Short mmCIF file of C-alpha atoms in Angstrom, two decimals:
data_model
loop_
_atom_site.label_atom_id
_atom_site.label_comp_id
_atom_site.label_asym_id
_atom_site.label_seq_id
_atom_site.Cartn_x
_atom_site.Cartn_y
_atom_site.Cartn_z
CA GLY A 1 142.40 110.09 108.41
CA ALA A 2 142.38 112.73 111.13
CA GLY A 3 143.29 115.39 108.59
CA GLY A 4 140.46 114.49 106.24
CA PRO A 5 137.56 116.83 105.49
CA VAL A 6 135.27 116.25 108.46
CA ALA A 7 132.49 118.82 108.72
CA MET A 8 131.34 118.22 112.29
CA LYS A 9 131.16 115.76 115.13
CA VAL A 10 127.81 114.43 116.23
CA SER A 11 127.19 112.32 119.30
CA SER A 12 125.12 109.15 119.27
CA GLU A 13 122.29 110.96 121.07
CA ASP A 14 122.22 113.66 118.39
CA ALA A 15 122.33 111.01 115.68
CA ALA A 16 119.35 109.27 117.22
CA ALA A 17 117.56 112.62 117.32
CA GLY A 18 118.01 113.06 113.58
CA LEU A 19 121.34 114.90 113.32
CA GLU A 20 123.51 112.74 111.12
CA PRO A 21 127.31 112.81 110.90
CA ALA A 22 128.49 114.67 107.84
CA VAL A 23 130.54 112.62 105.38
CA PRO A 24 131.98 114.26 102.25
CA ASP A 25 130.44 112.86 99.08
CA ILE A 26 133.31 111.67 96.91
CA MET A 27 131.27 112.27 93.73
CA LEU A 28 130.79 115.96 94.56
CA LEU A 29 134.49 116.72 95.09
CA ASP A 30 136.81 118.16 92.49
CA GLU A 31 139.35 115.85 90.89
CA ALA A 32 142.34 116.92 93.01
CA THR A 33 140.45 116.52 96.29
CA ARG A 34 139.02 113.18 95.15
CA VAL A 35 142.49 111.83 94.38
CA ASP A 36 143.70 113.03 97.79
CA VAL A 37 140.78 111.34 99.59
CA LEU A 38 141.30 108.05 97.76
CA MET A 39 145.03 108.20 98.49
CA ARG A 40 144.35 108.67 102.21
CA ALA A 41 141.95 105.73 102.18
CA ARG A 42 144.54 103.56 100.46
CA ILE A 43 147.19 104.53 103.02
CA VAL A 44 144.78 103.53 105.79
CA ALA A 45 144.13 100.18 104.10
CA GLU A 46 147.80 99.44 103.54
CA ALA A 47 148.40 100.03 107.25
CA GLY A 48 146.51 96.79 107.90
CA VAL A 49 143.51 98.28 109.71
CA VAL A 50 140.81 97.06 107.31
CA PRO A 51 139.68 94.21 109.65
CA MET A 52 139.40 96.70 112.52
CA LEU A 53 137.40 99.13 110.39
CA VAL A 54 135.07 96.30 109.40
CA ARG A 55 134.51 95.28 113.04
CA LEU A 56 133.79 98.89 114.02
CA CYS A 57 130.78 98.82 111.68
CA ALA A 58 129.00 96.32 113.94
CA GLY A 59 125.80 97.39 115.64
CA PRO A 60 124.46 96.46 119.08
CA GLU A 61 123.34 93.03 117.80
CA GLY A 62 126.76 92.28 116.31
CA PRO A 63 127.50 90.91 112.83
CA LEU A 64 125.67 88.17 111.00
CA GLU A 65 126.59 84.54 111.63
CA ASP A 66 129.66 83.32 109.76
CA LEU A 67 127.86 81.07 107.31
CA GLU A 68 131.03 80.28 105.39
CA ALA A 69 132.79 78.92 108.48
CA LYS A 70 129.65 76.97 109.37
CA ALA A 71 129.49 75.43 105.90
CA ALA A 72 133.21 74.64 106.00
CA ALA A 73 132.83 72.91 109.38
CA ALA A 74 129.90 70.85 108.10
CA ALA A 75 131.86 69.86 105.01
CA ALA A 76 134.87 68.88 107.13
CA ALA A 77 132.66 66.76 109.40
CA ALA A 78 131.10 65.03 106.41
CA ALA A 79 134.53 64.38 104.92
CA ALA A 80 135.77 62.92 108.22
CA ALA A 81 132.71 60.66 108.46
CA ALA A 82 133.22 59.46 104.90
CA ALA A 83 136.90 58.78 105.58
CA SER A 84 136.11 56.77 108.72
CA GLN A 85 133.62 54.65 106.81
CA ALA A 86 136.12 54.08 104.04
CA ASP A 87 138.72 52.87 106.57
CA GLY A 88 136.21 50.39 108.02
CA ASP A 89 135.94 52.14 111.35
CA THR A 90 132.75 50.66 112.81
CA ALA A 91 133.33 51.60 116.42
CA ALA A 92 130.07 52.43 118.15
CA GLU A 93 129.53 55.95 119.31
CA PRO A 94 129.36 56.62 123.06
CA ASP A 95 125.61 57.19 122.94
CA ALA A 96 124.86 54.17 120.78
CA ASP A 97 123.13 51.06 122.11
CA GLY A 98 124.28 47.46 121.74
CA ASP A 99 122.93 47.19 118.19
CA GLY A 100 125.12 50.06 117.06
CA LYS A 101 122.13 52.30 116.49
CA LYS A 102 122.45 55.86 117.64
CA LYS A 103 120.08 56.77 120.41
CA LYS A 104 117.77 59.67 119.88
CA LYS A 105 118.18 62.52 122.24
CA GLY A 106 115.04 63.13 124.23
CA GLY A 107 113.68 66.58 124.59
CA LYS A 108 110.90 68.28 126.38
CA LYS A 109 107.55 68.17 124.69
CA GLY A 110 106.34 71.43 123.37
CA SER A 111 109.77 73.01 123.46
CA LYS A 112 110.49 75.15 120.45
CA LYS A 113 113.73 76.49 119.16
CA GLY A 114 114.34 80.12 119.77
CA GLY A 115 112.21 82.53 121.66
CA LYS A 116 110.65 85.89 121.30
CA LYS A 117 112.78 88.33 119.44
CA GLY A 118 113.76 91.19 121.65
CA LYS A 119 114.00 94.81 120.74
CA LYS A 120 117.01 96.08 118.89
CA GLY A 121 119.86 97.11 121.11
CA LYS A 122 120.57 100.73 121.78
CA LEU A 123 123.54 102.39 120.15
CA GLU A 124 126.39 102.92 122.56
CA PRO A 125 128.20 106.29 122.65
CA GLY A 126 130.41 106.63 119.59
CA MET A 127 128.85 103.68 117.75
CA ALA A 128 126.96 105.87 115.27
CA GLU A 129 130.13 107.79 114.38
CA ALA A 130 132.09 104.55 114.00
CA GLN A 131 129.49 103.05 111.69
CA THR A 132 129.32 106.17 109.56
CA PHE A 133 132.99 107.02 109.12
CA CYS A 134 134.35 103.46 108.98
CA SER A 135 131.77 102.46 106.39
CA ALA A 136 132.71 105.57 104.39
CA VAL A 137 136.38 104.54 104.29
CA LEU A 138 135.44 100.98 103.33
CA ARG A 139 133.18 102.30 100.60
CA LEU A 140 136.06 104.29 99.14
CA LEU A 141 138.27 101.19 99.21
CA SER A 142 135.61 99.11 97.45
CA MET A 143 135.89 101.43 94.46
CA ASP A 144 139.29 99.85 93.82
CA GLU A 145 138.88 96.41 92.22
CA LEU A 146 142.02 95.09 93.91
CA TRP A 147 140.59 95.72 97.39
CA ARG A 148 137.20 94.05 96.93
CA LYS A 149 138.30 90.49 97.71
CA PRO A 150 140.30 91.56 100.80
CA LEU A 151 137.23 93.45 102.03
CA ALA A 152 135.04 90.38 101.57
CA GLU A 153 137.61 88.17 103.31
CA ALA A 154 137.66 90.61 106.25
CA GLY A 155 133.91 90.05 106.74
CA ALA A 156 132.58 93.22 105.13
CA VAL A 157 129.40 91.45 103.99
CA ARG A 158 128.61 90.10 107.47
CA TYR A 159 129.21 93.43 109.20
CA LEU A 160 127.82 95.91 106.69
CA LEU A 161 124.70 94.09 105.50
CA PRO A 162 122.83 94.94 108.75
CA LEU A 163 123.59 98.62 108.10
CA LEU A 164 121.02 98.59 105.29
CA ASP A 165 118.33 98.84 107.99
CA VAL A 166 119.85 101.51 110.24
CA LYS A 167 118.38 104.99 110.63
CA LEU A 168 121.60 106.84 109.81
CA SER A 169 121.34 107.54 106.10
CA PRO A 170 125.12 108.04 105.53
CA ALA A 171 125.93 104.63 107.03
CA ARG A 172 123.05 103.05 105.15
CA TRP A 173 124.16 104.57 101.85
CA ASN A 174 127.81 103.61 102.43
CA ALA A 175 126.85 99.98 103.11
CA ARG A 176 124.62 99.78 100.04
CA GLN A 177 127.26 101.27 97.76
CA LEU A 178 129.97 98.98 99.14
CA LEU A 179 127.84 95.89 98.51
CA ILE A 180 127.08 97.10 94.99
CA ASN A 181 130.80 97.56 94.35
CA LEU A 182 131.52 94.06 95.65
CA SER A 183 128.88 92.64 93.30
CA LEU A 184 130.86 94.00 90.34
CA THR A 185 133.41 91.24 91.03
CA GLY A 186 131.78 88.07 89.73
CA SER A 187 133.51 85.71 92.16
CA LEU A 188 131.91 87.52 95.13
CA VAL A 189 128.28 87.26 93.98
CA SER A 190 127.89 83.78 95.51
CA LYS A 191 129.00 85.19 98.88
CA LEU A 192 126.45 88.00 98.63
CA LYS A 193 123.68 85.52 97.83
CA LEU A 194 124.76 83.26 100.70
CA TYR A 195 124.17 86.03 103.24
CA GLY A 196 120.88 87.12 101.68
CA VAL A 197 121.95 90.42 100.17
CA PRO A 198 118.87 91.93 98.44
CA ASP A 199 118.51 91.22 94.74
CA TYR A 200 118.48 94.91 93.85
CA VAL A 201 122.10 95.12 95.03
CA HIS A 202 123.77 92.31 93.07
CA GLY A 203 121.13 91.77 90.33
CA ALA A 204 121.96 88.06 90.15
CA ASN A 205 118.27 87.20 89.83
CA VAL A 206 118.01 89.10 86.53
CA PRO A 207 118.33 86.67 83.59
CA GLY A 208 120.83 87.40 80.87
CA SER A 209 118.05 87.71 78.31
CA HIS A 210 116.87 90.83 80.14
CA TYR A 211 119.81 92.75 78.70
CA GLU A 212 119.36 91.40 75.16
CA ARG A 213 117.38 93.69 72.89
CA PRO A 214 116.70 93.48 69.14
CA ALA A 215 119.09 96.11 67.86
CA GLY A 216 117.24 96.79 64.59
CA SER A 217 113.86 97.76 66.01
CA VAL A 218 115.41 99.82 68.79
CA THR A 219 117.60 101.71 66.31
CA ASP A 220 114.65 102.43 64.02
CA ASP A 221 112.57 103.72 66.89
CA LEU A 222 115.38 105.94 68.10
CA GLU A 223 116.03 107.34 64.63
CA ALA A 224 112.38 108.24 64.08
CA LEU A 225 112.03 111.76 65.48
CA PRO A 226 108.71 112.93 66.87
CA THR A 227 106.72 115.21 64.60
CA HIS A 228 107.11 118.21 66.90
CA LEU A 229 110.91 118.01 66.50
CA THR A 230 110.85 117.99 62.68
CA ASN A 231 110.46 120.94 60.29
CA THR A 232 107.54 119.40 58.40
CA PRO A 233 104.16 120.40 59.82
CA PRO A 234 101.98 117.59 61.10
CA PRO A 235 99.05 116.48 58.90
CA ALA A 236 95.80 118.38 59.31
CA ARG A 237 93.32 116.78 61.61
CA GLN A 238 90.07 115.68 60.01
CA LEU A 239 86.88 116.35 61.89
CA PRO A 240 84.59 113.38 62.50
CA ALA A 241 81.50 112.98 60.34
CA SER A 242 79.09 114.61 62.75
CA GLY A 243 77.97 117.65 60.77
CA LEU A 244 80.80 119.86 62.02
CA HIS A 245 82.40 119.88 58.58
CA ILE A 246 79.42 121.80 57.10
CA LYS A 247 80.34 125.41 56.47
CA PRO A 248 78.17 128.13 58.05
CA PRO A 249 76.04 130.31 55.70
CA PRO A 250 77.90 133.27 54.19
CA LEU A 251 77.55 136.62 55.89
CA LYS A 252 75.33 139.27 54.22
CA THR A 253 76.92 142.24 52.56
CA ALA A 254 76.65 145.71 54.05
CA ALA A 255 74.10 146.88 51.42
CA ALA A 256 71.90 143.86 51.99
CA ALA A 257 72.14 144.30 55.73
CA GLY A 258 71.15 148.01 55.36
CA ALA A 259 68.16 147.19 53.17
CA THR A 260 67.02 144.56 55.62
CA GLY A 261 67.27 147.04 58.47
CA THR A 262 65.27 149.67 56.53
CA ALA A 263 62.55 147.18 55.73
CA VAL A 264 62.29 146.17 59.35
CA GLY A 265 62.04 149.83 60.42
CA VAL A 266 59.28 150.56 57.91
CA ALA A 267 57.36 147.50 59.07
CA VAL A 268 57.61 148.56 62.69
CA GLY A 269 56.42 152.10 61.85
CA ALA A 270 53.50 150.81 59.86
CA ALA A 271 52.48 148.57 62.71
CA ARG A 272 52.44 151.50 65.07
CA LEU A 273 50.22 153.54 62.69
CA SER A 274 47.87 150.64 62.09
CA PRO A 275 44.29 151.11 63.39
CA LEU A 276 44.59 147.81 65.20
CA SER A 277 47.23 149.29 67.45
CA VAL A 278 45.11 152.35 68.39
CA GLY A 279 42.45 152.20 71.00
CA GLY A 280 42.33 150.09 73.95
#
C-alpha cells in the first residue's frame, strides 16, 4: 500500500543505469512488521486488484501466449468435428472440390514462418517500478497457500515468467520466488511445465528415488565422529620402510668429547713441530 515501507523512488532511467528500486525483504523484518506487511498485502488482494497487479508486471514484449486457452480452443474444435461426424454431417467445406477432398492452400515458395527477432523493447517510464513493486506484492500473496490458485488463474505464470530474464534483480527475485511458491501446490506443476518454467524452479524433473536414502548407512556415517573431535588421540603414523626408521648414533658424552678434542690438539701441535713442516 501507499503507507508501506518504501525506501525510495527510482525512475526507469535510473533503473536502467543500475539503481534498483528498494523493496523490503520480508525475511529480514521483525515478526510484528512482517505480520503487518502480509496483512496489507492480503487487504490489497481482497480488494480484487490481483489481475491488475499481474498485468502491471508485463514488459515491453507483453506476456507469454495463453497456451491454456489455445489448447482449450483446439480441444473444442476437435470435439465439434467429432460430433459432426457422429451426426453424419458430410457437407463439403467451402474450399473443398467436387470429390469432397479439402483443397490445399497454396503458398509462396521459400516463404518461412516468422522473421528475424527484433531487439527487446525499451522500458517505458514507470514500467520498472511497476514490475518491481507489483511482483513484490504478488510474491507475498503466493506465500499463502489459499492464494496460489487464484494467482495462477489470473495469469501470474504468463506475466511473471519473462521477469526471470530482466536486469532488475528485485523483480527477477520476486518472480522466481513466486514461481517456486506456486510449485509447492501440486496441481499447479503441470501449468508451470506447460509454459516452460525452468526445472530448477519446480523440480518436477527430479525422480522420487532422488530423495530416498538408505537410513542405516547414513545414520552410521553421521554418528561416527571424526578423530579430531574425539578425546582419544589418533594412532601414531608409521614411517615407510625407507631407512628413516633407523635411529641416529648416540651422542658422545662430555668427557669423551673433551678427550677427543685434546687428542686432536696434540696431533695438530705435533704436526707443526714436525721437521717435514719446517723449511720450504
